[in-house]
Tab-separated table of C-alpha atoms in Angstrom:
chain	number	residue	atom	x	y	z
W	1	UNK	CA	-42.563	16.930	-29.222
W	2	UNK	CA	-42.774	20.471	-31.023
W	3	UNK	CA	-46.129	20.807	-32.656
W	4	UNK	CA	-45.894	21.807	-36.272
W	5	UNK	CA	-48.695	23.897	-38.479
W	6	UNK	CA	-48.425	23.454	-42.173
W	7	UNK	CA	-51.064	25.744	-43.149
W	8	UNK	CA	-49.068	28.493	-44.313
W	9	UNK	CA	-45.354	26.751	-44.158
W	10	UNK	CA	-43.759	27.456	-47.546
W	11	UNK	CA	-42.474	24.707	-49.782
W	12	UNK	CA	-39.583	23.881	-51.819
W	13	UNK	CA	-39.505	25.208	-54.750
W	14	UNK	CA	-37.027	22.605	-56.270
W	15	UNK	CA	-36.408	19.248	-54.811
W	16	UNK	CA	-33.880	18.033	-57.192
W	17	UNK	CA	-32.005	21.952	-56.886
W	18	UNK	CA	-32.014	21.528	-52.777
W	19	UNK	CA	-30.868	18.002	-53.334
W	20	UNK	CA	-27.413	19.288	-54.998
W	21	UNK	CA	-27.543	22.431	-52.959
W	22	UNK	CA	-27.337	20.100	-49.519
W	23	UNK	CA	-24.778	17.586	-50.818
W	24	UNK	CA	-22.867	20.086	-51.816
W	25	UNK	CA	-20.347	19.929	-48.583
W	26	UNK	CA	-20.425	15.805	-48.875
W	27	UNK	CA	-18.676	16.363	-51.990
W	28	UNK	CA	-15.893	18.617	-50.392
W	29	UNK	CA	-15.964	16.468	-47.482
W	30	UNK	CA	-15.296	13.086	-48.982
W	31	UNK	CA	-13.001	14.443	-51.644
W	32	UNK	CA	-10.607	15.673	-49.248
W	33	UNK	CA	-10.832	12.426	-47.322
W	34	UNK	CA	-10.352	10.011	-50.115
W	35	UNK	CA	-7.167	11.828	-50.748
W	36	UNK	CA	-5.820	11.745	-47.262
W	37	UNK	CA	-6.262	8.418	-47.726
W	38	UNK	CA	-4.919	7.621	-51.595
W	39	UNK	CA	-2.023	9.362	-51.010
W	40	UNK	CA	-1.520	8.359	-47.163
W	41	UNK	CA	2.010	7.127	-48.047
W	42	UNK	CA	3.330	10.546	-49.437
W	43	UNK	CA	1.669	12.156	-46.819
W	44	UNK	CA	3.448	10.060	-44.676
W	45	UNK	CA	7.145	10.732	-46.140
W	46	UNK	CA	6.071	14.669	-46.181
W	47	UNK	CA	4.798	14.828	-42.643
W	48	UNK	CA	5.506	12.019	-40.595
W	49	UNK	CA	9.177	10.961	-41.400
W	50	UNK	CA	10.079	7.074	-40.240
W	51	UNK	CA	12.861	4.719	-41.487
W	52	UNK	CA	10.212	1.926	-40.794
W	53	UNK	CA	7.427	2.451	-43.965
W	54	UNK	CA	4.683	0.850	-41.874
W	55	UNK	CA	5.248	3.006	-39.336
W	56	UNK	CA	4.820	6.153	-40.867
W	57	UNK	CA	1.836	4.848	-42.402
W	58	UNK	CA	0.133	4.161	-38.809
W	59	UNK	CA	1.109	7.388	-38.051
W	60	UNK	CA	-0.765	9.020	-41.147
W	61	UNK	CA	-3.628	6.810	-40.892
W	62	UNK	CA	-3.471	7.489	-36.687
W	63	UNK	CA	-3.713	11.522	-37.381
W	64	UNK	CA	-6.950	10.774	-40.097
W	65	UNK	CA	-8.309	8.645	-37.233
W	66	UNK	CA	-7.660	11.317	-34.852
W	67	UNK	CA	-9.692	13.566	-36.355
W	68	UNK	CA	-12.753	11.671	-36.883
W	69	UNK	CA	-12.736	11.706	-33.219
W	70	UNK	CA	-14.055	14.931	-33.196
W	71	UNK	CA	-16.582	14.064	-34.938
W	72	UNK	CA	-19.012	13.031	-31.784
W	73	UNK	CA	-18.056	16.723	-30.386
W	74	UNK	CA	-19.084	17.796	-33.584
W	75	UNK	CA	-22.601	16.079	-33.584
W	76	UNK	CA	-23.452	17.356	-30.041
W	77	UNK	CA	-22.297	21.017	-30.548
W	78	UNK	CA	-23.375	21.811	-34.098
W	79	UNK	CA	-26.196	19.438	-34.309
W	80	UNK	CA	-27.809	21.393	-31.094
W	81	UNK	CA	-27.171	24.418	-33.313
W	82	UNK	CA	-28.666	23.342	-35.904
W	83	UNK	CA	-31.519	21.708	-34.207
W	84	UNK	CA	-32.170	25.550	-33.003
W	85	UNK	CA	-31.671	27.591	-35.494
W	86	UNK	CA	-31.976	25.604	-38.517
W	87	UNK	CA	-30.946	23.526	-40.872
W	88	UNK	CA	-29.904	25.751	-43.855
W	89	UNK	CA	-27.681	28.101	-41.365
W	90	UNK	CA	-26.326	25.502	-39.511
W	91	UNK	CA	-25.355	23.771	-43.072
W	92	UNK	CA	-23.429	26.913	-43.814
W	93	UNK	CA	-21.521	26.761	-40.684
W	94	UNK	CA	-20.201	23.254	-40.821
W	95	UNK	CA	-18.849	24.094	-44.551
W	96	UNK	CA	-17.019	27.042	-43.619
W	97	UNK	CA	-15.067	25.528	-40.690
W	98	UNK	CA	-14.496	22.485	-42.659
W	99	UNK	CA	-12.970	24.347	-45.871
W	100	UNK	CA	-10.854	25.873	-43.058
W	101	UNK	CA	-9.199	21.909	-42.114
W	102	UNK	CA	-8.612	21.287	-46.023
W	103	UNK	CA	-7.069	24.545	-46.878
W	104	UNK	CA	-5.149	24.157	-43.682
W	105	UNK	CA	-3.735	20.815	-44.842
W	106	UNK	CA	-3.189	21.804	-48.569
W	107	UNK	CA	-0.839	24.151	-47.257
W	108	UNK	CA	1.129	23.091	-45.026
W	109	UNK	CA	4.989	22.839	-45.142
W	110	UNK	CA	6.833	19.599	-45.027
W	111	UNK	CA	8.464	18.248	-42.035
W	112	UNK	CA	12.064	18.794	-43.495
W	113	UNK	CA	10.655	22.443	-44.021
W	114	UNK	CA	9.229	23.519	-40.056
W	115	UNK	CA	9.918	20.190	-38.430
W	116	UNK	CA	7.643	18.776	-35.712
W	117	UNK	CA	5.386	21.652	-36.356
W	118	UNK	CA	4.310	20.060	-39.894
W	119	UNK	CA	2.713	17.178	-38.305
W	120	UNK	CA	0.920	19.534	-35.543
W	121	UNK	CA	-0.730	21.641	-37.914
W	122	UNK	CA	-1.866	18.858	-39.894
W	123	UNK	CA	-3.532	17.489	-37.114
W	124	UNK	CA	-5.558	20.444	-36.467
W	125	UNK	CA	-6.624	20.952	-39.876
W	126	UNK	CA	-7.846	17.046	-39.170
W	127	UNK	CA	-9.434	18.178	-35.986
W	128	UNK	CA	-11.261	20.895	-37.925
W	129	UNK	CA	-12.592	18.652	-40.702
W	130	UNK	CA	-13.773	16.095	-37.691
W	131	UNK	CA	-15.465	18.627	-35.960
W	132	UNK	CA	-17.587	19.963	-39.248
W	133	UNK	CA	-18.171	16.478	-40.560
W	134	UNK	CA	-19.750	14.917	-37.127
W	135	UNK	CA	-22.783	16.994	-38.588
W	136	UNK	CA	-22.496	17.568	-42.033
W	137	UNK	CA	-23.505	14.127	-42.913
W	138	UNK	CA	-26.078	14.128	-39.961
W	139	UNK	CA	-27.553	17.853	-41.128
W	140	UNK	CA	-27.312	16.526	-45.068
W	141	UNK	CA	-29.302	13.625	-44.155
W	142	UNK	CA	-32.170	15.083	-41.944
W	143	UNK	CA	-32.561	17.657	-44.649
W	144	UNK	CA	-33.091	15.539	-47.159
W	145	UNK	CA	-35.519	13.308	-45.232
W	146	UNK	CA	-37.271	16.371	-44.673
W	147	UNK	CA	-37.727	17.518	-48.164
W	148	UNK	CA	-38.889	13.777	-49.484
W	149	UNK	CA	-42.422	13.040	-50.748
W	150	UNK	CA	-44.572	10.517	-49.197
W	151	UNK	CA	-43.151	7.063	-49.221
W	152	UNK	CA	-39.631	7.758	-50.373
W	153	UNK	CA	-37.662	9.032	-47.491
W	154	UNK	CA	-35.519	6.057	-47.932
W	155	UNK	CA	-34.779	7.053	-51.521
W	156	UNK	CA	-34.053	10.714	-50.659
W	157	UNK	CA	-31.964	10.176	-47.732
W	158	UNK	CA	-29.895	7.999	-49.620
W	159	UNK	CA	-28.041	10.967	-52.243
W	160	UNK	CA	-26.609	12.065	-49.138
W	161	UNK	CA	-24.013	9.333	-49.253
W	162	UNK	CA	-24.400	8.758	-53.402
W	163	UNK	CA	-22.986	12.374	-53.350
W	164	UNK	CA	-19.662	11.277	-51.647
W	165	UNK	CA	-19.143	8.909	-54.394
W	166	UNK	CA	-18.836	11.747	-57.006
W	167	UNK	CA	-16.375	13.189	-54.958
W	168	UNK	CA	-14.197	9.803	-54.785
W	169	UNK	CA	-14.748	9.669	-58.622
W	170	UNK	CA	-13.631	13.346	-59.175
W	171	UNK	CA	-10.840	12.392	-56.785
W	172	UNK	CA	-9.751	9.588	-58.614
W	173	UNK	CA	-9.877	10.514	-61.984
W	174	UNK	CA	-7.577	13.705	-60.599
W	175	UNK	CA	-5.359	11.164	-59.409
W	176	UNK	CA	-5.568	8.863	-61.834
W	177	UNK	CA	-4.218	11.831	-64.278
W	178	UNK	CA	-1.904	12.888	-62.251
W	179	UNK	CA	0.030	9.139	-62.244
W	180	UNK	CA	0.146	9.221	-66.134
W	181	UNK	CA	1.190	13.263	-66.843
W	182	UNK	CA	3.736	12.859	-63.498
W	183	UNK	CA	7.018	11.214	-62.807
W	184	UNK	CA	6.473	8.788	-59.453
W	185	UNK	CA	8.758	10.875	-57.611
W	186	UNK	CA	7.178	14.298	-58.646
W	187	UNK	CA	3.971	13.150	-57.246
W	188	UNK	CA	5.676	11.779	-54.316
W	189	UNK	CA	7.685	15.198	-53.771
W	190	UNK	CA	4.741	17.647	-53.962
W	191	UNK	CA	2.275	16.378	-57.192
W	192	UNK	CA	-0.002	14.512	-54.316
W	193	UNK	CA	-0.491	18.376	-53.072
W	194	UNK	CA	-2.684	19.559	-56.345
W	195	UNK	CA	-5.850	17.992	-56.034
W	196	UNK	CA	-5.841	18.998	-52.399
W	197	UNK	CA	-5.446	22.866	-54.157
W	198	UNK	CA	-7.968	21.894	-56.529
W	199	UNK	CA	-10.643	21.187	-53.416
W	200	UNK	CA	-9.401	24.460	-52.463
W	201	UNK	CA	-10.585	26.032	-55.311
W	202	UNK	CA	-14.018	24.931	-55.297
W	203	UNK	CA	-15.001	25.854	-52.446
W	204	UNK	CA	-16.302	29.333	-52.925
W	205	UNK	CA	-18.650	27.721	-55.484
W	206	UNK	CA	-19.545	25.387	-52.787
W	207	UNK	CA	-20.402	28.297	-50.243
W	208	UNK	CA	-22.787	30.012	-53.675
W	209	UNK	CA	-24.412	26.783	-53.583
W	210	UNK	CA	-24.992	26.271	-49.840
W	211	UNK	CA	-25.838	30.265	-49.270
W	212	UNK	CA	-28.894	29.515	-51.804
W	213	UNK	CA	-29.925	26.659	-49.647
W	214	UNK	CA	-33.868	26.507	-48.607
W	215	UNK	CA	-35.247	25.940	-45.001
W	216	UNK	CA	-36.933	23.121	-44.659
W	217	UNK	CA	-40.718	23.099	-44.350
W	218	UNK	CA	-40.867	20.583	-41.757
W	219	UNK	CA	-38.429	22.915	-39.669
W	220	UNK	CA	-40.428	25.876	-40.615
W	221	UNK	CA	-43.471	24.497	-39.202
W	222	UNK	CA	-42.557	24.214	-35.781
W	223	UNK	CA	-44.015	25.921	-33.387
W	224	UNK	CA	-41.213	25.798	-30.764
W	225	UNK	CA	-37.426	24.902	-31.438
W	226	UNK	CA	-35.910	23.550	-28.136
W	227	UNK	CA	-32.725	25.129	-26.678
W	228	UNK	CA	-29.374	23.843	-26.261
W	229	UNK	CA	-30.157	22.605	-22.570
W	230	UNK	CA	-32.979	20.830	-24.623
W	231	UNK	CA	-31.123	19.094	-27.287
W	232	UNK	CA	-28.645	17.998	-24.911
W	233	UNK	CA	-30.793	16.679	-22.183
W	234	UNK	CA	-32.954	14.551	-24.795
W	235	UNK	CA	-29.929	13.057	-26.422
W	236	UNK	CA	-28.946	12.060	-23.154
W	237	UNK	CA	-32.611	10.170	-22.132
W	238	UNK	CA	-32.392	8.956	-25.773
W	239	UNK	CA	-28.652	7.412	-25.063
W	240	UNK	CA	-30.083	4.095	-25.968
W	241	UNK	CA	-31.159	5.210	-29.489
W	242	UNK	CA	-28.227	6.726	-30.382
W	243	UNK	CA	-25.892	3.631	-29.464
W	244	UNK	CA	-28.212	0.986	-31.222
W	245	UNK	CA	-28.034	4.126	-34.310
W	246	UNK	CA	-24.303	3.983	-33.953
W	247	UNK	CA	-24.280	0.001	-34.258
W	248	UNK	CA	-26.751	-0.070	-37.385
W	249	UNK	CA	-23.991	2.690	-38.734
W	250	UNK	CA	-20.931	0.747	-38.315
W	251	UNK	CA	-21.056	-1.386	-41.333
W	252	UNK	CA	-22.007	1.665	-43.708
W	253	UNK	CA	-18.884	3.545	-42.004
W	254	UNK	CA	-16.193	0.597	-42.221
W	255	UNK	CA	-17.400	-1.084	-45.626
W	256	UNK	CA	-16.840	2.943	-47.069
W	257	UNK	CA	-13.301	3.416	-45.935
W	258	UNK	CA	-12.047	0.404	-46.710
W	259	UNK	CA	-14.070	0.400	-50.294
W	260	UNK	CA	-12.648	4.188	-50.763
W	261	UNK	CA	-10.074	5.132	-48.158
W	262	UNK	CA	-7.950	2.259	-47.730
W	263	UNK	CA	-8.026	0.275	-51.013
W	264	UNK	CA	-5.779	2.178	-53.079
W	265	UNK	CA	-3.025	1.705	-50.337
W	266	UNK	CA	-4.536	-2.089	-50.188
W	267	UNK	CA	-3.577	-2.335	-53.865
W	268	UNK	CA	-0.405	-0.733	-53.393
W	269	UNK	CA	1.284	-1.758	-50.907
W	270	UNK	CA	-0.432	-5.046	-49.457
W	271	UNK	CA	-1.592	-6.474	-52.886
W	272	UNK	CA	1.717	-4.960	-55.115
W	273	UNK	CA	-0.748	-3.614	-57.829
W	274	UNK	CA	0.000	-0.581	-59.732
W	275	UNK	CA	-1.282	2.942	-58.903
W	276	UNK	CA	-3.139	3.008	-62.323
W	277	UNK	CA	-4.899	-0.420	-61.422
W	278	UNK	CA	-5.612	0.803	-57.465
W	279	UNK	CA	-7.372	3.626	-58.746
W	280	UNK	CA	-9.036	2.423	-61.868
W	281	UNK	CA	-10.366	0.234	-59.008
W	282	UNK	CA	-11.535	2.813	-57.227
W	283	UNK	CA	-13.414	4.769	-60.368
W	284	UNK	CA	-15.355	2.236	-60.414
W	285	UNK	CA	-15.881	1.481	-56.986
W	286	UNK	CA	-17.665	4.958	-57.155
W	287	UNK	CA	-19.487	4.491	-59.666
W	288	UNK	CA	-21.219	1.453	-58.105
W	289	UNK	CA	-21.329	2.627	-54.927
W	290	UNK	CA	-23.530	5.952	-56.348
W	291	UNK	CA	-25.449	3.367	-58.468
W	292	UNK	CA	-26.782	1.256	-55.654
W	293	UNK	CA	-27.339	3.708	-52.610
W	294	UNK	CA	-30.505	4.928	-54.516
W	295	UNK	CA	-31.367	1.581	-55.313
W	296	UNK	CA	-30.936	0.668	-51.241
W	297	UNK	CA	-33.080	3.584	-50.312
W	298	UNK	CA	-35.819	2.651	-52.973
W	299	UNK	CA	-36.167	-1.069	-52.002
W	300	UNK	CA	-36.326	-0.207	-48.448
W	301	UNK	CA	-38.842	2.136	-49.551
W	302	UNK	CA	-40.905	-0.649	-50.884
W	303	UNK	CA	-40.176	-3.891	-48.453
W	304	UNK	CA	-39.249	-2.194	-45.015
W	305	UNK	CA	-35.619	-1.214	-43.600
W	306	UNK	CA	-35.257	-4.350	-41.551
W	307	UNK	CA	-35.463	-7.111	-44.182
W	308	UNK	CA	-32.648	-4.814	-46.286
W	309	UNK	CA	-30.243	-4.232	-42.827
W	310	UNK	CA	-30.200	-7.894	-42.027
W	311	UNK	CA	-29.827	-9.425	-45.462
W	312	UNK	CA	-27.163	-7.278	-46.409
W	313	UNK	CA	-25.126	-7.306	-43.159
W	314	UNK	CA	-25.249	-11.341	-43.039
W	315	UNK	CA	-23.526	-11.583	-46.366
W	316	UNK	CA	-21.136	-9.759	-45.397
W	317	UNK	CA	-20.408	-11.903	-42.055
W	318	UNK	CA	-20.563	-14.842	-44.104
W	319	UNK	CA	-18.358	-13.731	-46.923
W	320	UNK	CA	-15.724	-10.823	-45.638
W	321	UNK	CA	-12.506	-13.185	-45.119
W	322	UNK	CA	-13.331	-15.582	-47.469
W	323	UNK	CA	-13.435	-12.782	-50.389
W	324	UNK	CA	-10.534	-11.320	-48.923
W	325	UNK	CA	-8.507	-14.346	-48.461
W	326	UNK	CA	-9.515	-15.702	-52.113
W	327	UNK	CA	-7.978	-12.092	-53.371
W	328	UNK	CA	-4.822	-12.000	-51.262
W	329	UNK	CA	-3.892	-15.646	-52.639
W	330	UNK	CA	-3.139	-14.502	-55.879
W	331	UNK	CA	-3.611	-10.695	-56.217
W	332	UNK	CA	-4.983	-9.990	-59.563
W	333	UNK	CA	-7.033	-6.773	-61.009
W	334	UNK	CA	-9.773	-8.607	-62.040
W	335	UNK	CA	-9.820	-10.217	-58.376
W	336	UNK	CA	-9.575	-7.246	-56.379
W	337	UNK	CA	-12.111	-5.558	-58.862
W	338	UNK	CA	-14.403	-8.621	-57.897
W	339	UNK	CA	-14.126	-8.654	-54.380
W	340	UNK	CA	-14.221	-4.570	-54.063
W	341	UNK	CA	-17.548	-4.858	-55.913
W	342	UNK	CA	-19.014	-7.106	-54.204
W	343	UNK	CA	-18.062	-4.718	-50.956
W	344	UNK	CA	-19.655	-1.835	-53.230
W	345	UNK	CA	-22.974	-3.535	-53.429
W	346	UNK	CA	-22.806	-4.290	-49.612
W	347	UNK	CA	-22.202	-0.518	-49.247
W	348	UNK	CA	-24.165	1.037	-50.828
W	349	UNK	CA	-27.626	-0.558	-50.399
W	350	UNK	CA	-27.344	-0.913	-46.476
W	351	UNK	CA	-26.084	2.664	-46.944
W	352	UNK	CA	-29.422	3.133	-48.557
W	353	UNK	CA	-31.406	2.145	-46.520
W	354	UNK	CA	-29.177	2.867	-43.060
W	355	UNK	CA	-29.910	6.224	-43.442
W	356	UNK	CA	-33.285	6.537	-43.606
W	357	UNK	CA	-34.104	3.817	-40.653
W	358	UNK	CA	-31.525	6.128	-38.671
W	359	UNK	CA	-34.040	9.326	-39.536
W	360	UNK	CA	-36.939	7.529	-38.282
W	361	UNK	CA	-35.926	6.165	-35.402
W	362	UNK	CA	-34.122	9.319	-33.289
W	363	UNK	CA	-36.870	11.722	-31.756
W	364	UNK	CA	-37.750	14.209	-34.362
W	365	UNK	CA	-37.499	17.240	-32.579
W	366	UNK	CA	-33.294	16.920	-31.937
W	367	UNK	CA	-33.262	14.706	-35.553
W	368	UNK	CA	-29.861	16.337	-36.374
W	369	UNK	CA	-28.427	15.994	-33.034
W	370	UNK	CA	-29.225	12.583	-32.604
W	371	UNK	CA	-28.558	11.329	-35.769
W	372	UNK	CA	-25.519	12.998	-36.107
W	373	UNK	CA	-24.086	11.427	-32.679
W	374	UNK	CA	-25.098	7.872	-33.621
W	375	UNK	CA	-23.449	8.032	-37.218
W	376	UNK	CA	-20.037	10.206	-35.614
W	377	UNK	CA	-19.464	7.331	-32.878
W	378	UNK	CA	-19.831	4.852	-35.714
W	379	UNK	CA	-17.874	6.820	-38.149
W	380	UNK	CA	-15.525	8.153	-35.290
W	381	UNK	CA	-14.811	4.530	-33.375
W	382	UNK	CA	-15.126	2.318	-35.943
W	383	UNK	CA	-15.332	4.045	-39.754
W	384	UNK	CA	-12.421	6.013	-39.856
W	385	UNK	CA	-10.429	3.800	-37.746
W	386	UNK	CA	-10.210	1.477	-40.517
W	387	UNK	CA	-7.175	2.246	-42.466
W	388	UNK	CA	-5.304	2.190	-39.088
W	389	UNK	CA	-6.722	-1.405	-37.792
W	390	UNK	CA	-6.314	-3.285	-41.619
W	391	UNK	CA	-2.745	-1.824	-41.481
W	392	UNK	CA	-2.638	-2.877	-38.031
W	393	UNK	CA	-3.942	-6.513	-38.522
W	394	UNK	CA	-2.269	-7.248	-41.372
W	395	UNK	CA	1.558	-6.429	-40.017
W	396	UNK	CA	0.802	-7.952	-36.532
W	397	UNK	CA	-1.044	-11.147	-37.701
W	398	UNK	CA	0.991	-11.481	-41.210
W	399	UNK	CA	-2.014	-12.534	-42.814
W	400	UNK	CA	-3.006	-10.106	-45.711
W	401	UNK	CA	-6.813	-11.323	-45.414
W	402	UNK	CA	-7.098	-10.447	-42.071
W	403	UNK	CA	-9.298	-6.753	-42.713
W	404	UNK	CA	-12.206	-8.838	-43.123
W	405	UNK	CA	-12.294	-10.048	-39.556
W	406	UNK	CA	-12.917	-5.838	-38.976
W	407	UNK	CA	-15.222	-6.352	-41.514
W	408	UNK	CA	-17.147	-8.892	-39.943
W	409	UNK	CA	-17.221	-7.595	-36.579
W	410	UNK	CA	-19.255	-4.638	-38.279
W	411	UNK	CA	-21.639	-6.799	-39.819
W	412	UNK	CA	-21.883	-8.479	-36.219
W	413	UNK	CA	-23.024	-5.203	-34.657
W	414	UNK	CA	-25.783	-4.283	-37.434
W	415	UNK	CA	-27.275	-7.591	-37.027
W	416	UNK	CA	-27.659	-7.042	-33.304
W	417	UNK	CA	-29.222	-3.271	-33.920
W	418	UNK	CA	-31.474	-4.400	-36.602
W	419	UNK	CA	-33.337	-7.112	-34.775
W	420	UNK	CA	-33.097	-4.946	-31.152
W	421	UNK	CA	-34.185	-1.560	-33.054
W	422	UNK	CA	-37.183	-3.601	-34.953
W	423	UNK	CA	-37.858	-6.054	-32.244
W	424	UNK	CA	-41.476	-7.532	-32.559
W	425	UNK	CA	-41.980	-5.923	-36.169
W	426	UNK	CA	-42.141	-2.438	-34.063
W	427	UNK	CA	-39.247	0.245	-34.283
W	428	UNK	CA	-38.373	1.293	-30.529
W	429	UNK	CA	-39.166	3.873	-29.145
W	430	UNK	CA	-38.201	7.443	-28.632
W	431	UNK	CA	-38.626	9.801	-25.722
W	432	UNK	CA	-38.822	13.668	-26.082
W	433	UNK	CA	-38.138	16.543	-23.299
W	434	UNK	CA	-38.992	19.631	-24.634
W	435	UNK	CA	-41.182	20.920	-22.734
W	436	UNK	CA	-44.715	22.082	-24.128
């Protein structure tokens, strides 16, 4: 492991300023993907032209999943890069080539407008945003950690993923405006496209913030960085870690898209509630979910990651379908603002607490690398995939409940990683290869 000297490492000046300075590119990040995902069926109709409704839908939801599969290539290329050069350049990186995929996608013409070329170029403005976010969350979260006081790395970590929900409450509240000041079929025909400009807008204010990003100390007091070959060859001995990491992630990953991605379409189309109600919904989803990924981080803090993990992911086995069959009896708002809720709370304090345990258990000297691969094959494989498999489910099986069998398979696989990654009351073990 790279031996570190803190003697004459400078500190952070501000911890709450390099806080909003880090999370900075969540908020882009998760903006733009909530919106893929609210308006998925306009998207559809613009892009992806089908007489058969569902269809186009899989295909829109297909192309976001698509793209999160770049996330893993992501994680190994840029994490390695930022694992050797640093964390604040390496930050600056992933936010320019993922401003790229959203202004790419903003403005792009309709099918009816360049034909099959539409749907191309949306897919590699997808791509783009994959790529970048396989380490943005990663980088976000290993800089926090890095930054936290004694004792509350849990707490820290944890505003990396409270961050996104500002962005899904900025989102919705854009939306939400946009469905009382707009016609339906304005919004349909090109409204959906001005909170996309709107993320466009921000970003050079994004890229001021990032640019006056710190270094970490912990980064700054090593004596040795290890190369690319490095990076890559301990990720490799530490393939273990990363696939028990990627488990632990899977319920953080699918319990967020379906919570922010894939509820407003849930409410739309599956449920038959209005677009006021599915986002209102959402607002407060947000809200919640911001509320209690602080609170995760804090308890875990306090009573150990393990005892949070497996609570948290054995309600939700337990209680998934039930909720979800309960709702889909007799769709109401107060029911689906119940059940989605309840989901929040699941969220956000395993969310909480995920991302610390997933900080302290990859080898610290490729911490970005690592992490970042773990929490892109969860997000990639199972996370993002979620919009596409509840659609999926629900028109093959015909039963409008049947999401929460997804869920529960993700609470499955954080069960398993919490009691193999803690086994014996001892985290397991990392090996390093850099070389002394």
């Amino acid at each position: 492991m790279s031996q570190t000297d803190n003697s004459e490492t400078p500190q952070i000046k501000s911890r709450i300023g390099a806080i909003l300075r880090a999370t900075s590119g969540n908020f882009l990040e998760q903006f733009d993907f909530f919106l893929f995902g609210f308006y998925a069926s306009y998207i559809a109709k613009a892009f992806f032209p089908s007489e058969n409704e569902t269809a186009a839908l899989l295909n829109t939801f297909g192309v976001f999943w698509l793209g999160a599969l770049m996330r893993p290539v992501g994680a190994i290329v840029l994490g390695a890069y930022i694992d050797r050069i640093g964390r604040r350049k390496g930050l600056i990186v992933t936010l320019a080539i993922m401003a790229l995929g959203t202004v790419t996608i903003a403005f792009c013409p309709t099918y009816a407008t360049i034909g099959v070329a539409a749907p191309a170029i949306v897919l590699v403005g997808r791509l783009l945003q994959g790529f970048s976010a396989g380490v943005e969350l990663g980088g976000v979260s290993v800089y926090l950690a890095e930054i936290s006081t004694p004792g509350n790395r849990g707490f820290y970590t944890s505003f990396q993923s409270a961050s996104q929900q500002v962005a899904i409450f900025v989102a919705a509240i854009i939306g939400f405006a946009l469905s009382e000041a707009m016609p339906a079929a304005t919004v349909a025909a090109w409204g959906w496209r001005i909170p996309f400009f709107i993320g466009c807008l921000i970003i050079p204010f994004i890229f001021f913030l990032r640019r006056t990003l710190e270094e970490t100390p912990a980064f700054l007091a090593m004596k040795k960085h290890p190369s690319t070959s490095e990076v890559f060859s301990s990720a490799a001995v530490n393939w273990k870690i990363i696939v028990l990491g990627m488990m632990m992630a899977v319920l953080t990953t699918t319990t967020f898209y379906f919570v922010t991605v894939y509820t407003p379409t849930f409410g739309k189309t599956v449920l038959k509630l209005s677009t006021q109600e599915a986002l209102i919904v959402t607002l407060l989803v947000a809200v919640m979910n911001f509320i209690w990924n602080p609170v995760g981080g804090a308890v875990s803090d306090r009573i150990g990651r393990k005892p949070v993990l497996l609570t948290i992911a054995c309600l939700a086995l337990v209680t998934a379908y039930p909720a979800l069959n309960w709702l889909v009896a007799a769709p109401t708002f107060g029911k689906m603002l119940a059940v989605e809720m309840m989901f929040s709370f699941y969220f956000g304090v395993y969310s909480g607490t995920m991302l610390g345990a997933l900080v302290e258990v990859v080898p610290a000297h490729v911490r970005t690398t690592c992490f970042s691969l773990a929490f892109a094959l969860a997000a990639g494989l199972f996370g993002t995939f979620t919009p596409f498999a509840a659609t999926w489910l629900i028109d093959h099986t015909g039963d409008k409940a049947s999401p929460g069998y997804w869920l529960m398979c993700a609470a499955a696989l954080g069960i398993v990683a919490a009691l193999v990654i803690y086994r014996g009351g001892k985290t397991i073990a990392t090996r390093d290869v850099v070389p002394a």
